[in-house]
CSV table of C-alpha atoms and ligand atoms in Angstrom, one decimal:
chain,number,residue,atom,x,y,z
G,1,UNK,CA,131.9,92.6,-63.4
G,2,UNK,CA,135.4,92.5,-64.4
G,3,UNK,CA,137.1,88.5,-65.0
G,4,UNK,CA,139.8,89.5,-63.6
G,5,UNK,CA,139.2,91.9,-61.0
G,6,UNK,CA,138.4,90.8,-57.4
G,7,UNK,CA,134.9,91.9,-56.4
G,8,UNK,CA,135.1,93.6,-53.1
G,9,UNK,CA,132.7,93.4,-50.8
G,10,UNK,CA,132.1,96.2,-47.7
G,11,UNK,CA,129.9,95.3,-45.1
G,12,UNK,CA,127.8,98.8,-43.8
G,13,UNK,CA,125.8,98.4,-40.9
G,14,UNK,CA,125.3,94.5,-41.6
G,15,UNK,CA,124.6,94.9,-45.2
G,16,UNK,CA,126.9,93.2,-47.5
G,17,UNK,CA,127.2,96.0,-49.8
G,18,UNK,CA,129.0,94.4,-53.7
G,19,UNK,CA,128.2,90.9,-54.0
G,20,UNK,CA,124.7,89.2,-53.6
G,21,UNK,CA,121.9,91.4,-53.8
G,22,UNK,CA,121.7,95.0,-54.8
G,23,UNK,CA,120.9,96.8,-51.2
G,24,UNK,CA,118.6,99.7,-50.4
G,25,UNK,CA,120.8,102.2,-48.1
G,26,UNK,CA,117.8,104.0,-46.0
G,27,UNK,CA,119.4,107.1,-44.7
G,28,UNK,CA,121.7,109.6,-45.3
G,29,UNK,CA,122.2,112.7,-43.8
G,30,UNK,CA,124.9,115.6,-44.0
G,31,UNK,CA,125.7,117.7,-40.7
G,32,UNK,CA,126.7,120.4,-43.8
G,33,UNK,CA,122.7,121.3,-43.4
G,34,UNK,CA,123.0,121.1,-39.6
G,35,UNK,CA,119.3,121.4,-38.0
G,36,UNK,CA,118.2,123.8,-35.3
G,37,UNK,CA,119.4,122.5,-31.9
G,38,UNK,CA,116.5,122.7,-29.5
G,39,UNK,CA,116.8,123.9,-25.5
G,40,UNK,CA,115.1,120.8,-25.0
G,41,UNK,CA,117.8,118.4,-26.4
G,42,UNK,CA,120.6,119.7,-24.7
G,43,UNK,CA,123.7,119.2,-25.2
G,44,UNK,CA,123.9,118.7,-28.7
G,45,UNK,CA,126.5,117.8,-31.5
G,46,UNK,CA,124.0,118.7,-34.1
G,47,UNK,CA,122.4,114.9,-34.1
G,48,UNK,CA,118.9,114.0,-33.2
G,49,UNK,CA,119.5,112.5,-29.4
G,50,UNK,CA,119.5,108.4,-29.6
G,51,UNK,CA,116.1,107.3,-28.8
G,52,UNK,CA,114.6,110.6,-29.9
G,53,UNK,CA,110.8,110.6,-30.5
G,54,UNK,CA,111.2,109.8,-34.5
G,55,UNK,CA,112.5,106.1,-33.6
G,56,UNK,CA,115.7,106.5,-34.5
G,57,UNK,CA,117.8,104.4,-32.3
G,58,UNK,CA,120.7,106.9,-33.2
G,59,UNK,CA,122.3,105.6,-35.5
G,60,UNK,CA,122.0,106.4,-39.1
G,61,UNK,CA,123.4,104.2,-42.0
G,62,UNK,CA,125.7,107.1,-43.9
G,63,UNK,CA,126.7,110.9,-42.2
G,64,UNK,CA,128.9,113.6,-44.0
G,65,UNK,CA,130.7,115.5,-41.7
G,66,UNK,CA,130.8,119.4,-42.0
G,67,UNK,CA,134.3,119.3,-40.3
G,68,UNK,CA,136.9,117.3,-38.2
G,69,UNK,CA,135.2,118.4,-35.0
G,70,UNK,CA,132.0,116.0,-36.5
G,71,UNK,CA,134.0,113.2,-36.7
G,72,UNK,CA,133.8,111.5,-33.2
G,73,UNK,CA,130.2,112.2,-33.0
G,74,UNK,CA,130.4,110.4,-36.7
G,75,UNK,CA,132.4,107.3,-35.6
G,76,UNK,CA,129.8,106.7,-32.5
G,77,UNK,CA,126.5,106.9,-34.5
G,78,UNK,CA,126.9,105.9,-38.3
G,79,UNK,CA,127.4,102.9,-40.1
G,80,UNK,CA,129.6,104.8,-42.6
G,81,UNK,CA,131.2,107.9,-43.3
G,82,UNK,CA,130.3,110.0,-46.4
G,83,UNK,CA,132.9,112.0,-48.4
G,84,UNK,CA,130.9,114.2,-49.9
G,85,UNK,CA,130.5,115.7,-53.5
G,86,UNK,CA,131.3,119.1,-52.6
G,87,UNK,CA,134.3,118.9,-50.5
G,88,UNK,CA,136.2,115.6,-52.1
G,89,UNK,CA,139.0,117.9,-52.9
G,90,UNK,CA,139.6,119.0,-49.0
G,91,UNK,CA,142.5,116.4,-48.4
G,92,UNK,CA,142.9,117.2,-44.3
G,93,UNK,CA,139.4,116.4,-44.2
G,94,UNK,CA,138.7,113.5,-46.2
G,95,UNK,CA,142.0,112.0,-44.7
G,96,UNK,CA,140.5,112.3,-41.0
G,97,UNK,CA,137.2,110.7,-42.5
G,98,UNK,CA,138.7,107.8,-44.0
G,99,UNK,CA,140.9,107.7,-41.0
G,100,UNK,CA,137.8,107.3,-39.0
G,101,UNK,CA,138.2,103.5,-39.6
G,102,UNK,CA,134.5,103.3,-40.7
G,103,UNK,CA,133.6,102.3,-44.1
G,104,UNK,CA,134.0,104.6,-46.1
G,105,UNK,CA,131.6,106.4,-49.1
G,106,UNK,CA,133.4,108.4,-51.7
G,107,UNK,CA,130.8,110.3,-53.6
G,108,UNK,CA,131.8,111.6,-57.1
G,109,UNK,CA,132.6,115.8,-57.4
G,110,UNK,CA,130.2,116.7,-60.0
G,111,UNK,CA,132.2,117.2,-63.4
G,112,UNK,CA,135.0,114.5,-61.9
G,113,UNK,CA,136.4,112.2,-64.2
G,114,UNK,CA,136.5,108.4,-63.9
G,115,UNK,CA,140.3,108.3,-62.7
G,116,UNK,CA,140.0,111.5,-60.3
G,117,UNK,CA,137.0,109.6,-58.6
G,118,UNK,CA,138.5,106.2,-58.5
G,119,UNK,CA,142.0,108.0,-57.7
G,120,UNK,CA,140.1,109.0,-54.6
G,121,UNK,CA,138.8,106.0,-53.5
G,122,UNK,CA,142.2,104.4,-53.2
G,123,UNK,CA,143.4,107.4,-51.6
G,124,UNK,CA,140.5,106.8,-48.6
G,125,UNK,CA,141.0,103.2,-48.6
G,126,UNK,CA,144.8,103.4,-47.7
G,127,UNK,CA,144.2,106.3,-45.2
G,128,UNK,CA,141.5,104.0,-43.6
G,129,UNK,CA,140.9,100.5,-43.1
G,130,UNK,CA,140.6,99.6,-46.6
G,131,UNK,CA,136.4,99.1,-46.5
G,132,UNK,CA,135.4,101.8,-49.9
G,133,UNK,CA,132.1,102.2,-51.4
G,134,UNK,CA,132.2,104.6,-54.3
G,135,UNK,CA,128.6,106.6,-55.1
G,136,UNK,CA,127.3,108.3,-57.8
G,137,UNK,CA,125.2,111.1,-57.2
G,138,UNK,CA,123.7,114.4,-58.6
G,139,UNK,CA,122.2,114.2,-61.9
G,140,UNK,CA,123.4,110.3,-62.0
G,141,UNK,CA,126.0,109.2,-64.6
G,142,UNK,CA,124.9,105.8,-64.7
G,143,UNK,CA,127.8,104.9,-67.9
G,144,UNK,CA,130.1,106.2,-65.5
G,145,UNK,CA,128.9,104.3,-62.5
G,146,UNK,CA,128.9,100.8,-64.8
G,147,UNK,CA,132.3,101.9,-65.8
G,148,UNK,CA,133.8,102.7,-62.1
G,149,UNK,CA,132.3,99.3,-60.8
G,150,UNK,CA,134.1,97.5,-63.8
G,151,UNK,CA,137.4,99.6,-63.0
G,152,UNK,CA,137.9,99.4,-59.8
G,153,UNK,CA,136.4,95.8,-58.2
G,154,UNK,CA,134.7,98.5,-55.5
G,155,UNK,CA,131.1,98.1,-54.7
G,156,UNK,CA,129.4,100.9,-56.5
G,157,UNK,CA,126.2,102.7,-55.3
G,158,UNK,CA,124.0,105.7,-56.6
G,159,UNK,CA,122.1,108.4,-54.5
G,160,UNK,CA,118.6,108.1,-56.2
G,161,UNK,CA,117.1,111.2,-53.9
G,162,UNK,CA,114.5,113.1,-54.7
G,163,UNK,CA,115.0,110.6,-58.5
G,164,UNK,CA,112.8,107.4,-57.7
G,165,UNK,CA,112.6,107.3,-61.1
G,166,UNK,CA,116.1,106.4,-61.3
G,167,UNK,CA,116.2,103.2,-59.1
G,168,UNK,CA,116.1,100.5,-61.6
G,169,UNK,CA,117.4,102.1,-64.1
G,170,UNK,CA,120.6,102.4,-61.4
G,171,UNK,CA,120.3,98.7,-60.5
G,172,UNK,CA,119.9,97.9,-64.2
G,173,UNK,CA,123.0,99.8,-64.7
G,174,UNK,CA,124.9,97.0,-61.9
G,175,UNK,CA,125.2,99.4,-58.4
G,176,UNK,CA,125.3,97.5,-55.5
G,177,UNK,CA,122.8,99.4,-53.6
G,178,UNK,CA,120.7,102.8,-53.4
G,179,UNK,CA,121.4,105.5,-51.3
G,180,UNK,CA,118.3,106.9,-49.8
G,181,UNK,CA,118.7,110.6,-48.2
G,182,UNK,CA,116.9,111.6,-44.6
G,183,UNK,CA,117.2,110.2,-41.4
G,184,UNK,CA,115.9,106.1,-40.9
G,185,UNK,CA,112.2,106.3,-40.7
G,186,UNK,CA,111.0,104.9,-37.4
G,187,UNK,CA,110.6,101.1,-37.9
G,188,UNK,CA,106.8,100.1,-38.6
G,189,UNK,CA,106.0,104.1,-38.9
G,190,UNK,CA,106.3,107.1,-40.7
G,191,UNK,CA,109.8,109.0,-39.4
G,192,UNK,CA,109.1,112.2,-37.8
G,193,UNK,CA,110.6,115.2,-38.8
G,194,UNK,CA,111.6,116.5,-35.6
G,195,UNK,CA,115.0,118.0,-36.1
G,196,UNK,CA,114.5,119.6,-39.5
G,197,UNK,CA,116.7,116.9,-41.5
G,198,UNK,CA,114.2,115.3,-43.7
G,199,UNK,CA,113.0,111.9,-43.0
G,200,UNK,CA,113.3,109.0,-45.9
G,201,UNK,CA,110.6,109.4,-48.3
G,202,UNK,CA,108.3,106.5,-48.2
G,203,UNK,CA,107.7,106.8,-52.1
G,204,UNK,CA,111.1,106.7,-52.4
G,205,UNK,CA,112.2,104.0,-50.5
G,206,UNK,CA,108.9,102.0,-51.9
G,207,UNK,CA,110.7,102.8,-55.3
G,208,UNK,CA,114.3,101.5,-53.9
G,209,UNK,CA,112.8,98.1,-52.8
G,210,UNK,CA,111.0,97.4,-56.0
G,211,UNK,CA,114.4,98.1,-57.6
G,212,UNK,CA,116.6,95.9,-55.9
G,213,UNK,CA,113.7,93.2,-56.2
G,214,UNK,CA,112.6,93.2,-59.7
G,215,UNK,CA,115.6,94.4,-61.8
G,216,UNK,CA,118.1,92.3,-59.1
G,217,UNK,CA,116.1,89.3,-60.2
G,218,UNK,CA,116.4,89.6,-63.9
G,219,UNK,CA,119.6,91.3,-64.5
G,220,UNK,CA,121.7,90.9,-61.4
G,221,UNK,CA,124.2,87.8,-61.1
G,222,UNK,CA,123.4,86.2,-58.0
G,223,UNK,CA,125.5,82.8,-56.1
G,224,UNK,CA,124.0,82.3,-52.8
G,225,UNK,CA,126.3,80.3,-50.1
G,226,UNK,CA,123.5,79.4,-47.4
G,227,UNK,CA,119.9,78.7,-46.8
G,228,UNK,CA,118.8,82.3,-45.8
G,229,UNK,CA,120.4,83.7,-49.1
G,230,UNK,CA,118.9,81.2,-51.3
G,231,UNK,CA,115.6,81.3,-50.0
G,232,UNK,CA,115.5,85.5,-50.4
G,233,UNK,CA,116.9,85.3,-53.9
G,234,UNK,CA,113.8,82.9,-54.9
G,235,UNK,CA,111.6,85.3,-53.3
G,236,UNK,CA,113.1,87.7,-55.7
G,237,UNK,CA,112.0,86.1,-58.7
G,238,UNK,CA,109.3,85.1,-57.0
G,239,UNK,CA,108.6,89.0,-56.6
G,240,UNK,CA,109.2,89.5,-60.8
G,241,UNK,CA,107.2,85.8,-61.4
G,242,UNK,CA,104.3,87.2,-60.0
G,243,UNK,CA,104.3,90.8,-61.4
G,244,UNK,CA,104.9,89.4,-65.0
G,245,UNK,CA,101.8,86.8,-64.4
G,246,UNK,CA,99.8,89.5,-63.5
G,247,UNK,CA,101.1,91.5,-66.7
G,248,UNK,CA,100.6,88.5,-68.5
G,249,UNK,CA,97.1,87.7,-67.4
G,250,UNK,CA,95.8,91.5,-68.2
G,251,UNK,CA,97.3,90.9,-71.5
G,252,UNK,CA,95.5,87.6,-72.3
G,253,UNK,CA,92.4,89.0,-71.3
G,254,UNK,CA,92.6,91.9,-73.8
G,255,UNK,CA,93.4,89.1,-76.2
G,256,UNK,CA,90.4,87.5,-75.7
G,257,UNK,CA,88.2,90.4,-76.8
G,258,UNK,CA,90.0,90.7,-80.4
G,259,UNK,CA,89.9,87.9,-81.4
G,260,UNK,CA,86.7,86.7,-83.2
G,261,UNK,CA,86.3,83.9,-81.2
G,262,UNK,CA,87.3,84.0,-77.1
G,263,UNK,CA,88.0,82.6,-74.3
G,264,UNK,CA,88.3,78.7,-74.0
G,265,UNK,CA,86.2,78.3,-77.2
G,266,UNK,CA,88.7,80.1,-78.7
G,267,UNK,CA,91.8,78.5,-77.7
G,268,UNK,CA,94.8,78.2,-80.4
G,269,UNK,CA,96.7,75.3,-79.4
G,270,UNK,CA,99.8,76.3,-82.5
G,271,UNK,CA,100.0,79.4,-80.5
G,272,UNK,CA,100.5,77.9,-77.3
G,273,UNK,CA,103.0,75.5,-78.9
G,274,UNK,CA,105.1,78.2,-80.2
G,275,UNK,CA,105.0,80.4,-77.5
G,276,UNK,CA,106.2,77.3,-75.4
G,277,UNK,CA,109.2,76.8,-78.1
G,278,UNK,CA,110.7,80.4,-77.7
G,279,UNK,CA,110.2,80.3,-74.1
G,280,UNK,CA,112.5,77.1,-74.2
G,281,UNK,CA,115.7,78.7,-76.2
G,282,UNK,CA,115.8,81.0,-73.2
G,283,UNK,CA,114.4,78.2,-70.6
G,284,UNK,CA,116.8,75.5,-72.1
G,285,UNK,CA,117.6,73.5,-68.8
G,286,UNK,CA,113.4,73.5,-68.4
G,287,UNK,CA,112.8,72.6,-72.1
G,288,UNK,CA,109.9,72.7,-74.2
G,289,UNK,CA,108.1,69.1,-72.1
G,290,UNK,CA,108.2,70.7,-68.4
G,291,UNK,CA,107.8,74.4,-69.8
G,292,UNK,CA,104.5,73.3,-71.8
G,293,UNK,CA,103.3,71.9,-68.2
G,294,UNK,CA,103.6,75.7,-66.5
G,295,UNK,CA,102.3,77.3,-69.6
G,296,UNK,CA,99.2,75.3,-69.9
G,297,UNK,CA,98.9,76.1,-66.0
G,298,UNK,CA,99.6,79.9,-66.5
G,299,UNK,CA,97.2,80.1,-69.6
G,300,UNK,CA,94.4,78.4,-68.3
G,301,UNK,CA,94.9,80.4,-64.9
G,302,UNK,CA,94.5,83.6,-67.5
G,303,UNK,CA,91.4,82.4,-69.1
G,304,UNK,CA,89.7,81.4,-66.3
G,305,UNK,CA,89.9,85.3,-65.2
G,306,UNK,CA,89.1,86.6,-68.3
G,307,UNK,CA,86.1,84.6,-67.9
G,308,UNK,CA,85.3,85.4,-64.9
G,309,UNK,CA,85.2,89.2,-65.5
G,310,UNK,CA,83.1,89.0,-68.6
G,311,UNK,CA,80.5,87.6,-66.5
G,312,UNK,CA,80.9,90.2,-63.9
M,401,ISJ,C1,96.0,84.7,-75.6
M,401,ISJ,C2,95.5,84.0,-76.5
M,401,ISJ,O1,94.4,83.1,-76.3
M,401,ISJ,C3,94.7,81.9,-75.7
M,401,ISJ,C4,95.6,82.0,-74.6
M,401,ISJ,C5,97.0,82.1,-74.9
M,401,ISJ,C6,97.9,82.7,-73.9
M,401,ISJ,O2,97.5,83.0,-72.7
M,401,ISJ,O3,99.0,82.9,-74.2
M,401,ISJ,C7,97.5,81.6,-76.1
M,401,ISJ,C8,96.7,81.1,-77.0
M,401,ISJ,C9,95.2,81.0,-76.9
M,401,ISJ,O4,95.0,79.6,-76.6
M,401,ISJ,C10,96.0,84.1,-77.9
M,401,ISJ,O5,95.3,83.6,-78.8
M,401,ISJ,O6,97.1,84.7,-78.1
């Protein structure tokens, strides 16, 4: 984050989407690949009906519009309106979009430059009401993202579709939240593809989530105002304590069968001290006293497994 820029923050759907935590942005779907109305839906605008079988309670976080005459149906039924890669340079329509009044999400034309993309996102935000999230997408320029967040204040976000192997690495790189594509899976079940859209890919949005918990807690800047926030951002480190223990732990075991001499029997109280004493340059409000307390804990918890499963 720039000094001297003002971080904006644009709240989509009751996600704060800029400051605080990274967000995971489950659904996204373009009326550009409109599905099959059905007799049985009647009259339709192209949209799944509200209530439809799949749970969706019709709404869906982010909707590109194919044309102006989506934009009504677009203003009712989505958290925010999507400018999409491959139309960003049809002015009548991204004007109407940002007009809209919704939040809007300027995606990046593939092969745009910094400026032309950034240049874009003003553009919406003083055709609109001001509320601009820009997102990366395609093949994921995650310099560029960095650089657009630092440039323009404006959250930043990256469409990780179809590339779960790109979520932390995204976070990592500072956006503000993950764009999943499909329509919202039904809450507490799989989504059901009914209307041909694509629902959001469990694997994907498991992906998303560990993203937003594990990188957000290591490298993502965090100054929680209430009690809510605060206790959410502990159980993010929480989350990245407790998969680094268990790292830790399968590691200590392994230890325990090179060395000539295992398990308690074996234990090297200079290497505990040391460890402890790097841990405390990067712990220095803990220090080397109340860190040696959780290491002895967190070592002892490790032996005792390794232990354990050699007697298994
Ligand atoms: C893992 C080892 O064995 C024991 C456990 C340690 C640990 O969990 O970090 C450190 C020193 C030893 O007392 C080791 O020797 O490195």
């Amino acid at each position: 984050m720039s000094s001297t820029l003002e971080r904006r923050v644009v709240t989509l759907g009751g996600a704060r989407v800029g400051a605080g935590p990274a967000v995971v942005i489950a659904g996204r779907i373009s009326l550009r690949a409109r599905p099959v109305a059905r007799p049985h839906d009647g009259p339709t605008d192209g949209w799944p009906p509200p209530g439809a079988r799949d749970g969706l309670a019709g709404r869906v976080p982010l909707v590109e519009p194919a044309g102006a005459g989506d934009l009504p149906a677009v203003a009712a039924r989505a958290d925010g309106v999507v400018i999409g890669a491959s139309w960003t340079r049809d002015i009548p329509l991204v004007r109407a979009a940002a007009a809209l009044g919704l939040p809007v999400v300027v995606e990046r034309r593939p092969s745009a430059s910094l400026e032309e993309w950034l240049g874009l996102a003003d553009y919406c935000a003083m055709e609109g009401g001001g509320e601009v999230i820009l997102c990366e997408t395609g093949r994921l320029d995650l310099g560029l993202l960095r650089a657009a967040r630092e440039a323009s204040g404006r959250p930043v976000v990256a469409d990780v579709t179809g590339r779960p192997g790109l979520s932390a690495a995204a976070v990592a790189a500072g956006a503000d939240g993950l764009v999943l594509g499909g329509l919202p899976a039904a809450p507490g079940g799989e989504g059901e593809d009914a209307y041909g859209m694509g629902v959001v890919d469990p694997e994907e949005l498991r992906a998303a989530r560990e993203a937003v918990t594990l990188v957000g807690a290591l490298l993502r800047p965090e100054t929680p105002a209430t009690l809510p926030e605060c206790r959410e951002a502990i159980d993010r480190v929480d989350a990245a304590l407790a998969t680094l223990l268990e790292r830790r732990a399968e590691l200590a075991g392994v230890v325990q069968t090179l060395k000539p001499v295992g398990g308690f029997a074996g234990r090297d109280m200079e290497r505990e001290r040391s460890l402890v004493a790097r841990m405390a340059r990067r712990a220095p409000a803990l220090g080397e006293e109340r860190l040696a307390a959780v290491m002895n804990a967190v070592i002892e918890a490790g032996l005792h497994l390794a232990e354990e499963r050699r007697r298994a």
